[in-house]
mmCIF file of C-alpha atoms in Angstrom:
data_model
loop_
_atom_site.group_PDB
_atom_site.id
_atom_site.type_symbol
_atom_site.label_atom_id
_atom_site.label_comp_id
_atom_site.label_asym_id
_atom_site.label_seq_id
_atom_site.Cartn_x
_atom_site.Cartn_y
_atom_site.Cartn_z
ATOM 1 C CA MET A 5 14.328 -8.798 -27.802
ATOM 2 C CA THR A 6 14.778 -5.063 -27.397
ATOM 3 C CA LEU A 7 12.420 -2.477 -25.996
ATOM 4 C CA SER A 8 9.902 -0.963 -28.375
ATOM 5 C CA PHE A 9 9.597 2.857 -28.125
ATOM 6 C CA ILE A 10 6.296 4.331 -29.298
ATOM 7 C CA ASP A 11 5.645 8.089 -29.359
ATOM 8 C CA ILE A 12 2.173 9.299 -28.371
ATOM 9 C CA HIS A 13 1.011 12.874 -28.940
ATOM 10 C CA ALA A 14 -2.823 12.689 -28.811
ATOM 11 C CA LYS A 15 -4.836 12.746 -25.592
ATOM 12 C CA ASP A 16 -7.553 10.575 -27.184
ATOM 13 C CA ASN A 17 -5.070 7.772 -27.894
ATOM 14 C CA ASN A 18 -6.423 4.500 -26.439
ATOM 15 C CA LYS A 19 -3.227 3.851 -24.476
ATOM 16 C CA VAL A 20 -3.474 7.291 -22.877
ATOM 17 C CA LYS A 21 -7.128 6.683 -22.010
ATOM 18 C CA HIS A 22 -6.181 3.342 -20.454
ATOM 19 C CA LEU A 23 -3.411 4.901 -18.375
ATOM 20 C CA ARG A 24 -5.661 7.730 -17.223
ATOM 21 C CA GLY A 25 -8.370 5.270 -16.217
ATOM 22 C CA LEU A 26 -5.907 3.257 -14.135
ATOM 23 C CA CYS A 27 -4.612 6.401 -12.416
ATOM 24 C CA GLU A 28 -7.996 7.952 -11.676
ATOM 25 C CA GLN A 29 -10.719 5.300 -11.409
ATOM 26 C CA ALA A 30 -10.906 2.538 -8.813
ATOM 27 C CA ASN A 31 -13.642 0.720 -10.718
ATOM 28 C CA TYR A 32 -11.560 0.773 -13.895
ATOM 29 C CA ARG A 33 -8.533 -0.658 -12.052
ATOM 30 C CA LYS A 34 -10.738 -3.398 -10.634
ATOM 31 C CA LYS A 35 -12.236 -4.226 -14.035
ATOM 32 C CA GLN A 36 -8.850 -4.291 -15.785
ATOM 33 C CA GLN A 37 -7.120 -5.976 -12.826
ATOM 34 C CA GLN A 38 -4.209 -3.611 -13.331
ATOM 35 C CA THR A 39 -2.640 -0.673 -11.535
ATOM 36 C CA VAL A 40 0.109 1.922 -11.978
ATOM 37 C CA LEU A 41 3.499 2.288 -10.306
ATOM 38 C CA GLU A 42 4.798 5.827 -10.452
ATOM 39 C CA GLY A 43 8.438 6.799 -10.026
ATOM 40 C CA VAL A 44 11.752 5.017 -10.467
ATOM 41 C CA HIS A 45 12.161 3.768 -6.902
ATOM 42 C CA LEU A 46 8.716 2.182 -6.650
ATOM 43 C CA ILE A 47 9.219 0.470 -10.007
ATOM 44 C CA GLU A 48 12.645 -0.788 -8.920
ATOM 45 C CA ALA A 49 11.123 -2.233 -5.738
ATOM 46 C CA TYR A 50 8.558 -4.087 -7.832
ATOM 47 C CA LEU A 51 11.132 -5.422 -10.313
ATOM 48 C CA LYS A 52 13.034 -7.006 -7.423
ATOM 49 C CA THR A 53 10.058 -9.328 -6.903
ATOM 50 C CA GLY A 54 10.698 -10.819 -10.345
ATOM 51 C CA LYS A 55 7.140 -10.178 -11.498
ATOM 52 C CA PRO A 56 6.507 -8.775 -14.977
ATOM 53 C CA VAL A 57 5.681 -5.230 -16.051
ATOM 54 C CA ASN A 58 3.120 -4.822 -18.844
ATOM 55 C CA ALA A 59 4.260 -1.449 -20.210
ATOM 56 C CA PHE A 60 6.099 1.754 -19.381
ATOM 57 C CA TYR A 61 4.942 5.331 -19.913
ATOM 58 C CA LEU A 62 7.410 8.186 -19.704
ATOM 59 C CA THR A 63 8.514 11.472 -21.247
ATOM 60 C CA ARG A 64 11.339 12.103 -23.692
ATOM 61 C CA GLN A 65 13.223 13.922 -20.945
ATOM 62 C CA ALA A 66 12.923 10.941 -18.615
ATOM 63 C CA LEU A 67 14.545 8.750 -21.281
ATOM 64 C CA GLU A 68 17.704 10.806 -20.839
ATOM 65 C CA ASN A 69 17.781 10.200 -17.067
ATOM 66 C CA MET A 70 20.526 7.801 -15.945
ATOM 67 C CA GLU A 71 18.311 6.021 -13.403
ATOM 68 C CA VAL A 72 15.667 5.405 -16.053
ATOM 69 C CA GLN A 73 18.290 4.148 -18.507
ATOM 70 C CA GLN A 74 19.642 1.721 -15.905
ATOM 71 C CA LEU A 75 16.126 0.512 -15.150
ATOM 72 C CA LEU A 76 15.230 -0.043 -18.801
ATOM 73 C CA ASP A 77 18.555 -1.792 -19.443
ATOM 74 C CA GLN A 78 17.345 -4.625 -17.190
ATOM 75 C CA LEU A 79 14.376 -5.348 -19.446
ATOM 76 C CA SER A 80 13.515 -6.442 -22.946
ATOM 77 C CA GLY A 81 10.469 -7.059 -25.090
ATOM 78 C CA LEU A 82 8.282 -4.428 -23.436
ATOM 79 C CA PRO A 83 6.474 -1.488 -25.020
ATOM 80 C CA VAL A 84 7.666 1.916 -23.833
ATOM 81 C CA TYR A 85 5.181 4.684 -24.594
ATOM 82 C CA VAL A 86 6.819 8.110 -24.829
ATOM 83 C CA LEU A 87 4.284 10.828 -24.004
ATOM 84 C CA THR A 88 4.576 14.547 -24.589
ATOM 85 C CA ASP A 89 5.298 16.556 -21.447
ATOM 86 C CA SER A 90 1.800 18.050 -21.441
ATOM 87 C CA LEU A 91 0.102 14.657 -21.766
ATOM 88 C CA TYR A 92 2.170 13.148 -18.967
ATOM 89 C CA GLN A 93 1.675 16.088 -16.601
ATOM 90 C CA ASP A 94 -2.078 15.910 -17.190
ATOM 91 C CA ILE A 95 -2.193 12.267 -16.075
ATOM 92 C CA ARG A 96 0.425 11.992 -13.355
ATOM 93 C CA THR A 97 -0.551 11.722 -9.688
ATOM 94 C CA LEU A 98 2.950 12.119 -8.258
ATOM 95 C CA GLY A 99 4.551 15.493 -7.601
ATOM 96 C CA PRO A 100 7.668 16.729 -9.411
ATOM 97 C CA GLY A 101 10.174 13.973 -10.106
ATOM 98 C CA ILE A 102 11.317 11.587 -12.806
ATOM 99 C CA ASP A 103 8.431 11.113 -15.212
ATOM 100 C CA ILE A 104 7.987 7.351 -15.515
ATOM 101 C CA MET A 105 5.074 4.997 -14.834
ATOM 102 C CA ALA A 106 4.730 1.239 -15.136
ATOM 103 C CA VAL A 107 1.488 -0.668 -15.647
ATOM 104 C CA ILE A 108 1.337 -3.993 -13.795
ATOM 105 C CA ASP A 109 -1.262 -6.647 -13.093
ATOM 106 C CA THR A 110 -2.784 -6.155 -9.663
ATOM 107 C CA PRO A 111 -1.278 -8.778 -7.337
ATOM 108 C CA SER A 112 -3.789 -11.311 -6.013
ATOM 109 C CA SER A 113 -4.303 -12.240 -2.366
ATOM 110 C CA PRO A 114 -2.812 -15.478 -0.972
ATOM 111 C CA ALA A 115 -5.145 -18.442 -0.682
ATOM 112 C CA GLU A 116 -5.831 -18.116 3.033
ATOM 113 C CA ILE A 117 -4.996 -16.189 6.192
ATOM 114 C CA ASN A 118 -2.505 -17.750 8.600
ATOM 115 C CA GLN A 119 -4.375 -17.406 11.874
ATOM 116 C CA ASN A 120 -1.312 -18.288 13.960
ATOM 117 C CA SER A 121 0.806 -15.404 12.705
ATOM 118 C CA ASP A 122 0.941 -11.677 13.525
ATOM 119 C CA MET A 123 -1.576 -9.514 11.669
ATOM 120 C CA LEU A 124 -2.303 -5.855 11.137
ATOM 121 C CA VAL A 125 -6.051 -5.368 10.617
ATOM 122 C CA LEU A 126 -7.349 -2.132 9.098
ATOM 123 C CA GLU A 127 -11.010 -1.275 9.580
ATOM 124 C CA ASN A 128 -12.331 1.433 7.285
ATOM 125 C CA LEU A 129 -9.107 3.461 7.102
ATOM 126 C CA GLN A 130 -9.767 5.905 4.306
ATOM 127 C CA ASP A 131 -6.693 8.096 4.008
ATOM 128 C CA PRO A 132 -4.215 6.655 1.456
ATOM 129 C CA GLY A 133 -1.279 8.222 3.273
ATOM 130 C CA ASN A 134 -2.212 6.579 6.572
ATOM 131 C CA VAL A 135 -2.768 3.201 4.936
ATOM 132 C CA GLY A 136 0.512 3.321 3.008
ATOM 133 C CA THR A 137 2.425 4.428 6.103
ATOM 134 C CA LEU A 138 0.972 1.578 8.150
ATOM 135 C CA LEU A 139 1.968 -0.914 5.453
ATOM 136 C CA ARG A 140 5.543 0.395 5.494
ATOM 137 C CA THR A 141 5.596 0.246 9.281
ATOM 138 C CA ALA A 142 4.222 -3.299 9.377
ATOM 139 C CA ALA A 143 6.780 -4.483 6.833
ATOM 140 C CA ALA A 144 9.588 -2.847 8.815
ATOM 141 C CA ALA A 145 8.338 -4.412 12.050
ATOM 142 C CA GLY A 146 8.211 -7.884 10.526
ATOM 143 C CA ILE A 147 4.428 -8.254 10.278
ATOM 144 C CA LYS A 148 3.641 -9.998 6.999
ATOM 145 C CA GLN A 149 -0.179 -10.199 7.005
ATOM 146 C CA ILE A 150 -2.446 -7.214 6.356
ATOM 147 C CA ILE A 151 -6.214 -7.662 6.622
ATOM 148 C CA CYS A 152 -8.439 -4.886 5.237
ATOM 149 C CA SER A 153 -12.155 -4.317 5.546
ATOM 150 C CA THR A 154 -14.337 -3.020 2.762
ATOM 151 C CA GLY A 155 -14.130 0.755 3.071
ATOM 152 C CA THR A 156 -10.365 0.793 3.617
ATOM 153 C CA ALA A 157 -8.434 2.669 0.923
ATOM 154 C CA ALA A 158 -7.554 0.373 -1.979
ATOM 155 C CA ILE A 159 -4.141 -1.111 -1.249
ATOM 156 C CA TRP A 160 -3.103 -1.204 -4.927
ATOM 157 C CA SER A 161 -4.226 2.318 -5.845
ATOM 158 C CA PRO A 162 -1.432 4.626 -7.073
ATOM 159 C CA ARG A 163 -1.696 6.847 -3.986
ATOM 160 C CA VAL A 164 -1.470 3.992 -1.461
ATOM 161 C CA LEU A 165 1.315 2.370 -3.480
ATOM 162 C CA ARG A 166 3.238 5.621 -3.384
ATOM 163 C CA ALA A 167 2.748 6.044 0.377
ATOM 164 C CA GLY A 168 3.741 2.417 0.968
ATOM 165 C CA MET A 169 6.979 2.863 -1.003
ATOM 166 C CA GLY A 170 6.925 -0.743 -2.178
ATOM 167 C CA ALA A 171 6.022 -2.328 1.171
ATOM 168 C CA GLN A 172 3.030 -3.979 -0.515
ATOM 169 C CA PHE A 173 5.341 -6.221 -2.517
ATOM 170 C CA SER A 174 6.662 -7.982 0.607
ATOM 171 C CA LEU A 175 3.308 -8.437 2.359
ATOM 172 C CA SER A 176 0.419 -10.904 2.245
ATOM 173 C CA ILE A 177 -2.577 -8.616 1.781
ATOM 174 C CA PHE A 178 -6.256 -9.535 2.059
ATOM 175 C CA GLU A 179 -8.809 -6.907 1.000
ATOM 176 C CA HIS A 180 -12.589 -6.657 1.448
ATOM 177 C CA VAL A 181 -12.550 -9.052 4.404
ATOM 178 C CA ALA A 182 -15.698 -9.313 6.558
ATOM 179 C CA LEU A 183 -14.064 -8.426 9.874
ATOM 180 C CA LYS A 184 -17.267 -9.019 11.854
ATOM 181 C CA THR A 185 -17.010 -12.636 10.777
ATOM 182 C CA LEU A 186 -13.231 -13.038 10.999
ATOM 183 C CA ILE A 187 -12.260 -11.332 14.262
ATOM 184 C CA PRO A 188 -14.433 -13.463 16.605
ATOM 185 C CA THR A 189 -12.859 -16.643 15.189
ATOM 186 C CA LEU A 190 -9.261 -15.634 15.915
ATOM 187 C CA SER A 191 -7.470 -17.257 18.839
ATOM 188 C CA LEU A 192 -4.552 -14.811 19.046
ATOM 189 C CA PRO A 193 -4.956 -11.757 21.307
ATOM 190 C CA VAL A 194 -6.437 -8.761 19.467
ATOM 191 C CA TYR A 195 -5.299 -5.302 20.575
ATOM 192 C CA ALA A 196 -6.998 -2.019 19.698
ATOM 193 C CA THR A 197 -5.864 1.422 20.776
ATOM 194 C CA SER A 198 -8.518 3.388 22.639
ATOM 195 C CA SER A 199 -8.411 6.682 24.507
ATOM 196 C CA HIS A 200 -10.864 5.163 27.006
ATOM 197 C CA ALA A 201 -8.754 2.098 27.821
ATOM 198 C CA GLN A 202 -7.197 1.708 31.260
ATOM 199 C CA GLN A 203 -4.344 -0.637 30.374
ATOM 200 C CA SER A 204 -1.196 0.928 28.955
ATOM 201 C CA LEU A 205 0.522 -0.399 25.856
ATOM 202 C CA TYR A 206 3.684 -0.690 27.943
ATOM 203 C CA GLN A 207 2.038 -3.140 30.370
ATOM 204 C CA LEU A 208 1.454 -5.750 27.661
ATOM 205 C CA ASP A 209 3.542 -8.834 26.993
ATOM 206 C CA LEU A 210 3.971 -8.711 23.213
ATOM 207 C CA LYS A 211 6.547 -11.433 22.734
ATOM 208 C CA GLN A 212 4.059 -13.884 21.230
ATOM 209 C CA PRO A 213 2.079 -13.501 17.965
ATOM 210 C CA CYS A 214 -0.800 -11.055 18.182
ATOM 211 C CA ILE A 215 -3.231 -9.002 16.136
ATOM 212 C CA TRP A 216 -3.271 -5.215 15.895
ATOM 213 C CA LEU A 217 -6.599 -3.617 15.022
ATOM 214 C CA MET A 218 -6.552 -0.049 13.662
ATOM 215 C CA GLY A 219 -9.741 1.867 12.946
ATOM 216 C CA ASN A 220 -11.156 4.741 10.970
ATOM 217 C CA GLU A 221 -9.411 8.106 11.318
ATOM 218 C CA GLY A 222 -12.491 9.826 12.746
ATOM 219 C CA GLN A 223 -14.635 7.083 14.269
ATOM 220 C CA GLY A 224 -12.015 4.622 15.467
ATOM 221 C CA ILE A 225 -12.822 0.914 15.866
ATOM 222 C CA SER A 226 -16.479 -0.069 15.508
ATOM 223 C CA GLU A 227 -18.257 -1.159 18.690
ATOM 224 C CA ASN A 228 -18.865 -4.600 17.210
ATOM 225 C CA LEU A 229 -15.147 -5.290 16.785
ATOM 226 C CA LEU A 230 -14.168 -3.676 20.092
ATOM 227 C CA GLN A 231 -16.158 -6.388 21.839
ATOM 228 C CA HIS A 232 -13.620 -8.892 20.564
ATOM 229 C CA ALA A 233 -10.485 -6.826 21.274
ATOM 230 C CA GLN A 234 -8.486 -5.708 24.273
ATOM 231 C CA GLY A 235 -8.424 -1.931 24.440
ATOM 232 C CA ILE A 236 -5.055 -0.390 25.184
ATOM 233 C CA ALA A 237 -3.951 3.176 25.771
ATOM 234 C CA ILE A 238 -0.808 4.931 24.587
ATOM 235 C CA PRO A 239 0.285 7.241 27.426
ATOM 236 C CA GLN A 240 0.214 10.891 26.366
ATOM 237 C CA PRO A 241 1.625 13.083 29.144
ATOM 238 C CA GLY A 242 1.127 16.127 26.935
ATOM 239 C CA GLY A 243 -2.614 15.718 27.147
ATOM 240 C CA GLN A 244 -3.578 15.456 23.471
ATOM 241 C CA GLU A 245 -6.945 13.873 22.833
ATOM 242 C CA SER A 246 -5.668 11.352 20.280
ATOM 243 C CA LEU A 247 -2.851 10.425 17.937
ATOM 244 C CA ASN A 248 -2.867 10.026 14.167
ATOM 245 C CA VAL A 249 -3.694 6.377 13.434
ATOM 246 C CA ALA A 250 -0.458 5.775 11.510
ATOM 247 C CA ILE A 251 1.588 7.226 14.378
ATOM 248 C CA ALA A 252 -0.328 5.153 16.925
ATOM 249 C CA GLY A 253 0.233 2.054 14.821
ATOM 250 C CA ALA A 254 3.966 2.723 14.587
ATOM 251 C CA ILE A 255 4.267 3.141 18.351
ATOM 252 C CA CYS A 256 2.449 -0.132 18.993
ATOM 253 C CA LEU A 257 4.305 -2.186 16.396
ATOM 254 C CA PHE A 258 7.721 -1.011 17.507
ATOM 255 C CA GLU A 259 6.951 -1.594 21.174
ATOM 256 C CA MET A 260 6.294 -5.165 20.011
ATOM 257 C CA VAL A 261 9.643 -5.166 18.171
ATOM 258 C CA ARG A 262 11.454 -3.792 21.218
ATOM 259 C CA GLN A 263 10.086 -6.532 23.480
ATOM 260 C CA ARG A 264 10.912 -9.299 21.041
ATOM 261 C CA LEU A 265 14.458 -8.073 20.557
ATOM 262 C CA THR A 266 15.090 -8.085 24.292
#
């Protein structure tokens, strides 16, 4: 089978409305159980998983791009909707780049959490950039399980997907988890960064599996969860009050990597 190219010029076309809903509305993505990948490199990362794409949306100019041609050459039997430049620009969430989107089914969570393996737990992190960056960092550090509370930015939203740069596809992700119920049941050590903690990150022995708990950008970890975690401090000789949560997470995870490599 070959690809089927379909030109769309009207903004009230049902396919355009569907794409816009997926890009803009979390409730619509949840109802449809679909999401949008935007940009060649994110789509390529997804295709490497071997999972199917439902449809492509792009502009006529993008069809002439060599990277897009190489990507489409790998596929067959899919609809490719060619939008006018104005329609595409009105829907896109990504900045300037190659104008291509792919609609996919939202990946489902694994059956259960492996409580004996490293985890990154996100409590009410709301900034998509921070969440995506932490996913990338966890994947790079070898942590495979991500646990998210209700209130954390939707992992499969276009903005978090973009910030994660495809890291989501290599992770086991659990969303809307009741952390107040889960955290007290875990036997692995749980670490949470805190500006009030006395123990330094660099005093910990991180060679065994552990759990990293990262909290809301403004409020930090809730008091309820802190009761079940060991607070640790990241030394800051420069005297800043706090670090960005994604930066703090990266420092912690790669101190763990450093210890395990040595």
